[in-house]
Coordinates of C-alpha atoms and ligand atoms in Angstrom, one line a residue:
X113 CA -54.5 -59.9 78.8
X114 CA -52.9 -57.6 76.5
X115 CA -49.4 -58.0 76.3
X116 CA -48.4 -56.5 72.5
X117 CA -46.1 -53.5 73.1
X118 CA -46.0 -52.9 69.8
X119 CA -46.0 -55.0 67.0
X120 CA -43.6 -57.8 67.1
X121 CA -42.5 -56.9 70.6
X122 CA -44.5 -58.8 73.3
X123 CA -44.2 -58.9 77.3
X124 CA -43.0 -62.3 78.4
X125 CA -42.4 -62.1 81.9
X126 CA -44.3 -62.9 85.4
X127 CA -47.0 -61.6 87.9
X128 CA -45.9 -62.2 91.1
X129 CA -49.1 -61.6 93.2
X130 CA -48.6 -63.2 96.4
X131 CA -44.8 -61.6 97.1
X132 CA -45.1 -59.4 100.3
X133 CA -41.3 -59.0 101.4
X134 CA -39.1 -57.7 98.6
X135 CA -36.0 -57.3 100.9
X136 CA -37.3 -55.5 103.4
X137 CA -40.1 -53.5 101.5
X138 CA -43.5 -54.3 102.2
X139 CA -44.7 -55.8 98.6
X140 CA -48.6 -55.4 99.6
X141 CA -50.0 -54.7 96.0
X142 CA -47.3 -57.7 95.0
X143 CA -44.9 -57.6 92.2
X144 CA -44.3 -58.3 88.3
X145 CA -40.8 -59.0 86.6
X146 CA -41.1 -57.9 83.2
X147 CA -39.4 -59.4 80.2
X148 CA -40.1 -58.5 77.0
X149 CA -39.4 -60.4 73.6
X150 CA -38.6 -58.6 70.2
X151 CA -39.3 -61.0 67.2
X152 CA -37.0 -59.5 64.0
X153 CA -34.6 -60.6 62.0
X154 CA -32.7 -61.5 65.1
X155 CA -35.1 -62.5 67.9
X156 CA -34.0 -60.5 71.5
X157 CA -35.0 -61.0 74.8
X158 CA -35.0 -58.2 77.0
X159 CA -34.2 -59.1 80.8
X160 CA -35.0 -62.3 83.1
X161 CA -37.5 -63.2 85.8
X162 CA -36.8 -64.4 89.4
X163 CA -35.4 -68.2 89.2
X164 CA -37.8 -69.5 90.5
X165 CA -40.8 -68.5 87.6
X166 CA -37.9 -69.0 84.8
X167 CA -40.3 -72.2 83.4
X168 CA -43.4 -69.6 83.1
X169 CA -41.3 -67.2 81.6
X170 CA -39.9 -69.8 78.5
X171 CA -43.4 -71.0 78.6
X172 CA -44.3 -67.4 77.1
X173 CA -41.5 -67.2 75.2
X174 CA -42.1 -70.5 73.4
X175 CA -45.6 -69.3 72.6
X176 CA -44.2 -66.8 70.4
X177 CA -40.6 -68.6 68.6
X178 CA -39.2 -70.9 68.4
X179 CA -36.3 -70.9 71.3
X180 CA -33.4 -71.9 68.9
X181 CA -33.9 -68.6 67.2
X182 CA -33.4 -66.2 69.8
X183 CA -30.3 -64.6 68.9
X184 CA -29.6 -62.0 71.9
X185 CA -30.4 -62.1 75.6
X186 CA -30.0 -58.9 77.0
X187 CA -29.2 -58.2 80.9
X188 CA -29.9 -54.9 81.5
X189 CA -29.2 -55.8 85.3
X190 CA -27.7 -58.2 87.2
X191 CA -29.9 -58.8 90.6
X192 CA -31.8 -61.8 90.6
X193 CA -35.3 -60.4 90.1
X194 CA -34.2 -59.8 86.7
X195 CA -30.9 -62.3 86.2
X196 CA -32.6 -65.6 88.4
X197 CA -33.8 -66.9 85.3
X198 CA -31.1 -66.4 83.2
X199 CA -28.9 -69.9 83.6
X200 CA -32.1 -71.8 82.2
X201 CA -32.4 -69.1 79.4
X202 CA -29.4 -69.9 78.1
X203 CA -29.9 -73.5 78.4
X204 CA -33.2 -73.6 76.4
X205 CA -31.9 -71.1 73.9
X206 CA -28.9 -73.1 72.3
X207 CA -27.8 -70.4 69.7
X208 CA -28.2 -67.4 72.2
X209 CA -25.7 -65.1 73.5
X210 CA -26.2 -62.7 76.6
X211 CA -25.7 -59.0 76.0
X212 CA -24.8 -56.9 78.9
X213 CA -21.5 -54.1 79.8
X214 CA -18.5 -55.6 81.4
X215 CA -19.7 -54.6 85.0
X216 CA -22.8 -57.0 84.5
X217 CA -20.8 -59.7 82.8
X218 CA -18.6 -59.6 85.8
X219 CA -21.7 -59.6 88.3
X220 CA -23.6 -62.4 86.7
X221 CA -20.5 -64.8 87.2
X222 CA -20.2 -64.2 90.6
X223 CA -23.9 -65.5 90.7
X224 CA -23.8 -68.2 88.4
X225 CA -21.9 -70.5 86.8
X226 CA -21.3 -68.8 83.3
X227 CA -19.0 -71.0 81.9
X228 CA -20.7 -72.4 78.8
X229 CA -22.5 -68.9 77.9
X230 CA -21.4 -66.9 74.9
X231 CA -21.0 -63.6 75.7
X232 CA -21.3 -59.9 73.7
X233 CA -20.3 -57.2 75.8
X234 CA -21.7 -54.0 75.0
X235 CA -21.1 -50.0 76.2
X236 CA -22.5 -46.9 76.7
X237 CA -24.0 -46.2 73.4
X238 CA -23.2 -49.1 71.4
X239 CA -25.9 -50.6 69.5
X240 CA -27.2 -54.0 67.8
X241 CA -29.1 -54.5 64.8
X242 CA -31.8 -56.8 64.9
X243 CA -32.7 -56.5 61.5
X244 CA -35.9 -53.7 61.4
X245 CA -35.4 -52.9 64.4
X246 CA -32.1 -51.8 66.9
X247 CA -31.0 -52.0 69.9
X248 CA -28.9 -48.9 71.6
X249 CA -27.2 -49.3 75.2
X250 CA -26.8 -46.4 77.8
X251 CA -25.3 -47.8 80.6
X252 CA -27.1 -45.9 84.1
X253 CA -24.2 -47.0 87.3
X254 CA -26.9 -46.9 90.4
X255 CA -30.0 -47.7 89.2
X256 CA -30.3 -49.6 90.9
X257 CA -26.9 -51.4 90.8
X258 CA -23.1 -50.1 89.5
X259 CA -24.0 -52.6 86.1
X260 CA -27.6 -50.9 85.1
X261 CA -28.0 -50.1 82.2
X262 CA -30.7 -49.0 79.9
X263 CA -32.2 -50.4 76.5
X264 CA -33.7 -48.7 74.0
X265 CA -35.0 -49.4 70.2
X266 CA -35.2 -45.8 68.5
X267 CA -37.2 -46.9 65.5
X268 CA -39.9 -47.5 68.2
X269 CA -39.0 -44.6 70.1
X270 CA -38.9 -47.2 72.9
X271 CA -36.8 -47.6 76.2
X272 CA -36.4 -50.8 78.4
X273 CA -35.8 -48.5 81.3
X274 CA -35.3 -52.0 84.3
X275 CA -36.0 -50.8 87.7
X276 CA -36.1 -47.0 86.5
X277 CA -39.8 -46.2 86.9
X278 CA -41.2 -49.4 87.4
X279 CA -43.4 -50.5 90.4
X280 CA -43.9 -53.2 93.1
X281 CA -47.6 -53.8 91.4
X282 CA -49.1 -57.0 90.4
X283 CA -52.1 -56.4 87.7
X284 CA -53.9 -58.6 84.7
X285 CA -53.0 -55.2 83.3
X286 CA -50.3 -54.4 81.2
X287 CA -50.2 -50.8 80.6
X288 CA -50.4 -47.3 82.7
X289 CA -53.9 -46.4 81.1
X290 CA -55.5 -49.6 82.0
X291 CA -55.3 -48.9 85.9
X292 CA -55.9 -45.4 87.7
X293 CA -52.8 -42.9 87.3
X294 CA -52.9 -41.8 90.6
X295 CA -52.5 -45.6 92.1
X296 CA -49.6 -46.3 90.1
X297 CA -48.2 -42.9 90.5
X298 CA -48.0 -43.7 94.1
X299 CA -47.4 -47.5 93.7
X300 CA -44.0 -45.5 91.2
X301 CA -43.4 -43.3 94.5
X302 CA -43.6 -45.9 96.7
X303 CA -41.0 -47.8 94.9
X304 CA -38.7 -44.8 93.9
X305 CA -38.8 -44.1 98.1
X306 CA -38.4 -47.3 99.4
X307 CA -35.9 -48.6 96.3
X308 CA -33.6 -46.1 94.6
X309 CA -34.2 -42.8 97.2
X310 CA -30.3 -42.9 97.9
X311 CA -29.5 -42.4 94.3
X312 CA -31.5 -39.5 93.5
X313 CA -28.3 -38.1 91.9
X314 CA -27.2 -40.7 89.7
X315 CA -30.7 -41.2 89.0
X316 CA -30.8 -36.9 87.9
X317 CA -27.9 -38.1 85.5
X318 CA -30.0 -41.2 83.7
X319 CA -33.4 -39.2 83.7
X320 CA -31.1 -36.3 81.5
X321 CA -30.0 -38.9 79.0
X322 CA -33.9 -40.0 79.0
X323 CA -34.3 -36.6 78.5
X324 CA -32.0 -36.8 74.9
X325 CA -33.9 -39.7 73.9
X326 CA -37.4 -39.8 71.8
X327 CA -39.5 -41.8 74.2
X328 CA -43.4 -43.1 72.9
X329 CA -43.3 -46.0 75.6
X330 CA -41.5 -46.6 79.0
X331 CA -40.9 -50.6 79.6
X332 CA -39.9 -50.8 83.2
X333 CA -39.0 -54.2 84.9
X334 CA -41.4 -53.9 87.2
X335 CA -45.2 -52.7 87.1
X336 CA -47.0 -51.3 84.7
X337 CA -45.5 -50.4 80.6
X338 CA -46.0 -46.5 80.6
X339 CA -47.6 -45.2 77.1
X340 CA -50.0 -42.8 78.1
X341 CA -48.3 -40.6 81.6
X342 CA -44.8 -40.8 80.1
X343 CA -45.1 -36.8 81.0
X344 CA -46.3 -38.1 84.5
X345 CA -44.0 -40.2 85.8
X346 CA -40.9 -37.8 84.1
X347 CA -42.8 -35.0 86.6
X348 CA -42.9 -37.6 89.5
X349 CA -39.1 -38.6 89.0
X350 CA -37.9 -34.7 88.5
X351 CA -39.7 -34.2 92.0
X352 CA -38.7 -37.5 93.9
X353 CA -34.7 -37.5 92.7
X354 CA -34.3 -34.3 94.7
X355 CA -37.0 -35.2 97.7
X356 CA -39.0 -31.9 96.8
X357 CA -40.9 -31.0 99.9
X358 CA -44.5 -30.6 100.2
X359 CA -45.9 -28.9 102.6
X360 CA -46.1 -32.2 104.9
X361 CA -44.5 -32.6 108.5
X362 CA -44.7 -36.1 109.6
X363 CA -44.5 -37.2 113.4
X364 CA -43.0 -40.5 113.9
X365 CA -42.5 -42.5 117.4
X366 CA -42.0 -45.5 119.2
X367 CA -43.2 -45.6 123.1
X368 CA -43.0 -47.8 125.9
X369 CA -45.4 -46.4 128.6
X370 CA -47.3 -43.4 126.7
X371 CA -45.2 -40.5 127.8
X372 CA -43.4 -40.4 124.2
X373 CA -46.8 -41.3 122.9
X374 CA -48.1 -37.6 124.5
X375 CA -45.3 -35.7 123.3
X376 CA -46.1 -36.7 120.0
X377 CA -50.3 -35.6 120.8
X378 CA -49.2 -32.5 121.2
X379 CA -46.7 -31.9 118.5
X380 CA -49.0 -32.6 116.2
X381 CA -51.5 -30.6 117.9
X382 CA -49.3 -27.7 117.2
X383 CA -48.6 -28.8 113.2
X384 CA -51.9 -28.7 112.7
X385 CA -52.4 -25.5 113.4
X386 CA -50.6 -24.7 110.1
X387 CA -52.2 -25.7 106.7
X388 CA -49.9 -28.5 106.1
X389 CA -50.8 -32.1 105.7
X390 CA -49.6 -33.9 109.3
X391 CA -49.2 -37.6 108.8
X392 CA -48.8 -39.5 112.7
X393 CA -46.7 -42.6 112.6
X394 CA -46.2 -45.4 115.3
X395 CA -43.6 -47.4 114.2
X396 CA -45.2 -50.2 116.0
X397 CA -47.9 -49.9 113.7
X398 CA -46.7 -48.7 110.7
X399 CA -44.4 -50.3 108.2
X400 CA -41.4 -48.3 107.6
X401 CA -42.3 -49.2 103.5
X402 CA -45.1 -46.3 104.1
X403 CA -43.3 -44.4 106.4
X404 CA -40.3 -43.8 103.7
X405 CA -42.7 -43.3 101.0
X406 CA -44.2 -40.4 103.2
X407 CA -41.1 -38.9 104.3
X408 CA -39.7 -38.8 100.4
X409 CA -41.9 -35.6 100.0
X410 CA -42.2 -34.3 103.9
X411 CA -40.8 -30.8 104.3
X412 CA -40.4 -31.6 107.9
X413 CA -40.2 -34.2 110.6
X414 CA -40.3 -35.0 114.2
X415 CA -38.8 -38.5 115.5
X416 CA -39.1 -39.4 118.9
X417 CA -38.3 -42.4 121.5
X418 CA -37.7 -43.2 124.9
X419 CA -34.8 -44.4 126.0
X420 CA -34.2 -48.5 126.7
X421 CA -31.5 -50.4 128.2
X422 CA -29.3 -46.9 127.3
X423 CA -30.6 -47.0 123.6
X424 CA -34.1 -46.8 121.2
X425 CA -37.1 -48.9 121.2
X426 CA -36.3 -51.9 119.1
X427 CA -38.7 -51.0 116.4
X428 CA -37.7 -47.4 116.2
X429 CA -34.3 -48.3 115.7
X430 CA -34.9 -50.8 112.9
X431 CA -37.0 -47.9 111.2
X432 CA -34.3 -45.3 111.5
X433 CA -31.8 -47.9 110.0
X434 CA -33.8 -48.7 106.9
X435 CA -34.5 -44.9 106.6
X436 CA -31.0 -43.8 107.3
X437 CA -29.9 -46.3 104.4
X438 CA -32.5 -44.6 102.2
X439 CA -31.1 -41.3 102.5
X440 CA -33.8 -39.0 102.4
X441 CA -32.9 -35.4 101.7
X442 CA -34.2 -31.7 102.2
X443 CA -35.6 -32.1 105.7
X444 CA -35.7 -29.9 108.9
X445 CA -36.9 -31.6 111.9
X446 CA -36.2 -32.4 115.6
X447 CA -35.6 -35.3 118.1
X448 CA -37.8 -35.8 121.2
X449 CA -38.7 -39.1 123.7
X450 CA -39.1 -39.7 127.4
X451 CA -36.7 -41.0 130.0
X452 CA -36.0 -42.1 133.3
X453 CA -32.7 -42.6 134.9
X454 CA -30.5 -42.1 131.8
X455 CA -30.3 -39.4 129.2
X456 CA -28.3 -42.3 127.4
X457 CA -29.8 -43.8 124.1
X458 CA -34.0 -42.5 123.4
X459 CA -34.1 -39.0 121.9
X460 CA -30.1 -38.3 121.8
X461 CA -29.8 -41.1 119.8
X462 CA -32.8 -40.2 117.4
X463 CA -31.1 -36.7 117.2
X464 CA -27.5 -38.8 116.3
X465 CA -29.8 -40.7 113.7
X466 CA -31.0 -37.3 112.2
X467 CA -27.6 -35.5 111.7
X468 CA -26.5 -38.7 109.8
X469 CA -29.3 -38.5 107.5
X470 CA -28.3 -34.8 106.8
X471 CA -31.8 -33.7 108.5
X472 CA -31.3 -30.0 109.6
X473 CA -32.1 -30.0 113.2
X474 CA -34.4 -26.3 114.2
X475 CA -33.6 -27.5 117.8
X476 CA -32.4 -29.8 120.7
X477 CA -34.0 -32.5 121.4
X478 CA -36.9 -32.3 123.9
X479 CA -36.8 -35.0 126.4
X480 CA -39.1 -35.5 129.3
X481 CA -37.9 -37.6 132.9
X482 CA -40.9 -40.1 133.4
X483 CA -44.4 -38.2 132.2
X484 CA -45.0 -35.1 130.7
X485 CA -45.9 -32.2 132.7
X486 CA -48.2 -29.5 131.1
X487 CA -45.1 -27.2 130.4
X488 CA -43.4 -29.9 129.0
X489 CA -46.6 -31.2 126.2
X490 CA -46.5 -26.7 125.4
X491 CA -43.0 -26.6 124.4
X492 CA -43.5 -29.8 122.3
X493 CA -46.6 -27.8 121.1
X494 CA -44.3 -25.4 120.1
X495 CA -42.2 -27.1 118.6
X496 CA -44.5 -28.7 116.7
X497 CA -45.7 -25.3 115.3
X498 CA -42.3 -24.1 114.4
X499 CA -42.6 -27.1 111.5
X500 CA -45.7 -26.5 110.6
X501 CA -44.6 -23.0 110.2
X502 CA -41.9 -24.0 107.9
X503 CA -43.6 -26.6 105.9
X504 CA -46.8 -23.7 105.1
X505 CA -44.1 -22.1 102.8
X506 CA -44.1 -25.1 100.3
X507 CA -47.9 -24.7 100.1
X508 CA -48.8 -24.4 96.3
Ligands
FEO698 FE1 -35.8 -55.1 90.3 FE2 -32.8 -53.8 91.3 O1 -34.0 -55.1 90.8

């Protein structure tokens, strides 16, 4: 395995391949937490691993130095994917001192017990030498955390960007060239949606400081190093931070008996009379991990329930919630579901869902008492047309 960066700057962190659950996102290709080690004058270490693979990580970083020479230990931010390792760093590494902003400092003690570290608190665009080599800091509040912050060494034009562009992605390989770009473009997507979607703006703010930077080579903490589609994933990011719409309508239900289920037949039926890509979602069946990925770049969408016990199907509603938190943007879209004796709860609370998420609603809801007459499956026909119709426009 190929882990050289670039000469004298080696990857020294962990492939997590069997991790599925990454607080609530569905990890199926697995994860890596990257660390990376810069041997100078002054050795660095850039980032931890999750505790629990700390002795694997030291294991690769003892393959390299010799621990009592690593000078700096660099936090770059503060959640335990990336700071779980840390209290054994700092034992192993008797002459080390951990680098982060005061935010980060201030995190990692309410995590762990800091007492005996030596500290060197550093701010936006203050800078270490290592000898050759330096290290400059640009600190980036919300992503993914208020402490995040960026690392970059300008003699080799490269950034140690933590979460920023990384992916949930366990691979022998290293690097963006060694696997196809349009799997870890999505595996990027997949992450941006399901991780960061609700800071696009902050995130528009870090990408035009990346943008003042020289950049050969894109370390994330996560996935694949990117050397080869820096252009790529910059294009992906510009797109994803402001939820560009495609021209995509997605229909996505929960149902109890099948009547919700045939209102959602038929408004895809009527999307797809449009030339528009229609994606059909049971939450039952679907993780909401793909289902927020999709949405990031739908143009429109369609969300419908029946009601129970006065509110949502259980599943629906613990979709909504993780896709409400995400805070998708740019959407149009309506709210439909079957009932019986209460117009309580199914598609009026879908539709109180979809305001809060800033979706711009094109109508009422559409709800049907028990099953679906014929005029009843037209109008969602309809309905379904008028998004297709919308979502046409963002055809390329
Ligand atoms: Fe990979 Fe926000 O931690």
């Amino acid at each position: 395995m190929n882990i050289e960066l670039k000469e004298g700057i080696n990857w020294v962190g962990y492939i997590d391949w069997t991790v599925r659950d990454f607080h609530g996102y569905k990890t199926e290709s697995g994860s890596t937490y990257n660390s990376y080690m810069i041997e100078d004058e002054q050795n660095a270490v850039i980032d931890g691993v999750k505790a629990q693979y700390a002795e694997y990580q030291i294991k690769r970083m003892a393959a390299r130095v010799g621990l009592e020479s690593i000078k700096y230990i660099v936090c770059n931010h503060a959640e335990p994917d990336h700071s779980g390792s840390l209290p054994e760093l700092m034992k192993v590494c008797p002459n080390a001192v951990m680098v982060c902003n005061a935010k980060c400092k201030d995190t990692l003690e309410k995590h762990f017990d800091t007492a005996d570290w030596e500290w060197q608190i550093v701010d936006d665009g203050d800078s270490i030498s290592l000898g050759k080599r330096t290290l400059t800091f640009l600190n980036t509040p919300m992503v993914h955390w208020p402490e995040s912050m960026f690392s970059y060494v300008p003699e080799e034009k490269l950034l140690f960007s933590m979460d920023a562009f990384g992916q949930h992605f366990a691979t022998a390989f290293r690097f963006d060239d060694e696997e196809p770009l349009d799997v870890i473009l999505q595996e990027a997507k997949a992450y941006y949606a399901n991780i960061v979607m609700l800071y696009g703006r902050p995130i528009s703010q870090t990408l035009k400081k990346a943008a003042e930077l020289e950049i050969e080579m894109i370390a994330p903490s996560h996935g694949v190093i990117w050397r080869s589609h820096i252009k790529e994933i910059l294009e992906g990011y510009q797109k994803w931070v402001v939820c560009k719409p495609e021209p995509k309508v997605i229909v996505m239900y929960a149902s109890m008996w099948g009547s919700t289920g045939k209102m959602a037949e038929a408004i895809l039926e009527g999307i797809q009379e449009y030339e528009v890509e229609a994606r059909f979602y049971s939450v039952d069946a679907t993780h909401s991990t793909t289902i927020a990925t999709e949405v990031l770049d739908c143009a429109a969408i369609a969300i419908g329930s029946p009601t129970l016990n006065n509110s949502l199907m259980p599943n629906m509603a613990g979709a909504l919630c993780y896709l409400g938190g995400l805070r998708p943007t740019n959407k149009k879209g309506f709210a439909f579901g079957s009932y019986g004796w209460s117009k309580r709860g199914g598609a009026s609370e879908v539709e109180d869902r979809m305001k809060e998420m800033k979706i711009e609603l094109t109508q009422e809801p559409i709800r049907s008492q028990y099953v679906p007459t014929p005029e009843l499956l037209e109008k969602c026909r309809e309905a379904g047309r008028e998004l297709g119709k919308y979502a046409e426009q963002y055809k390329h």
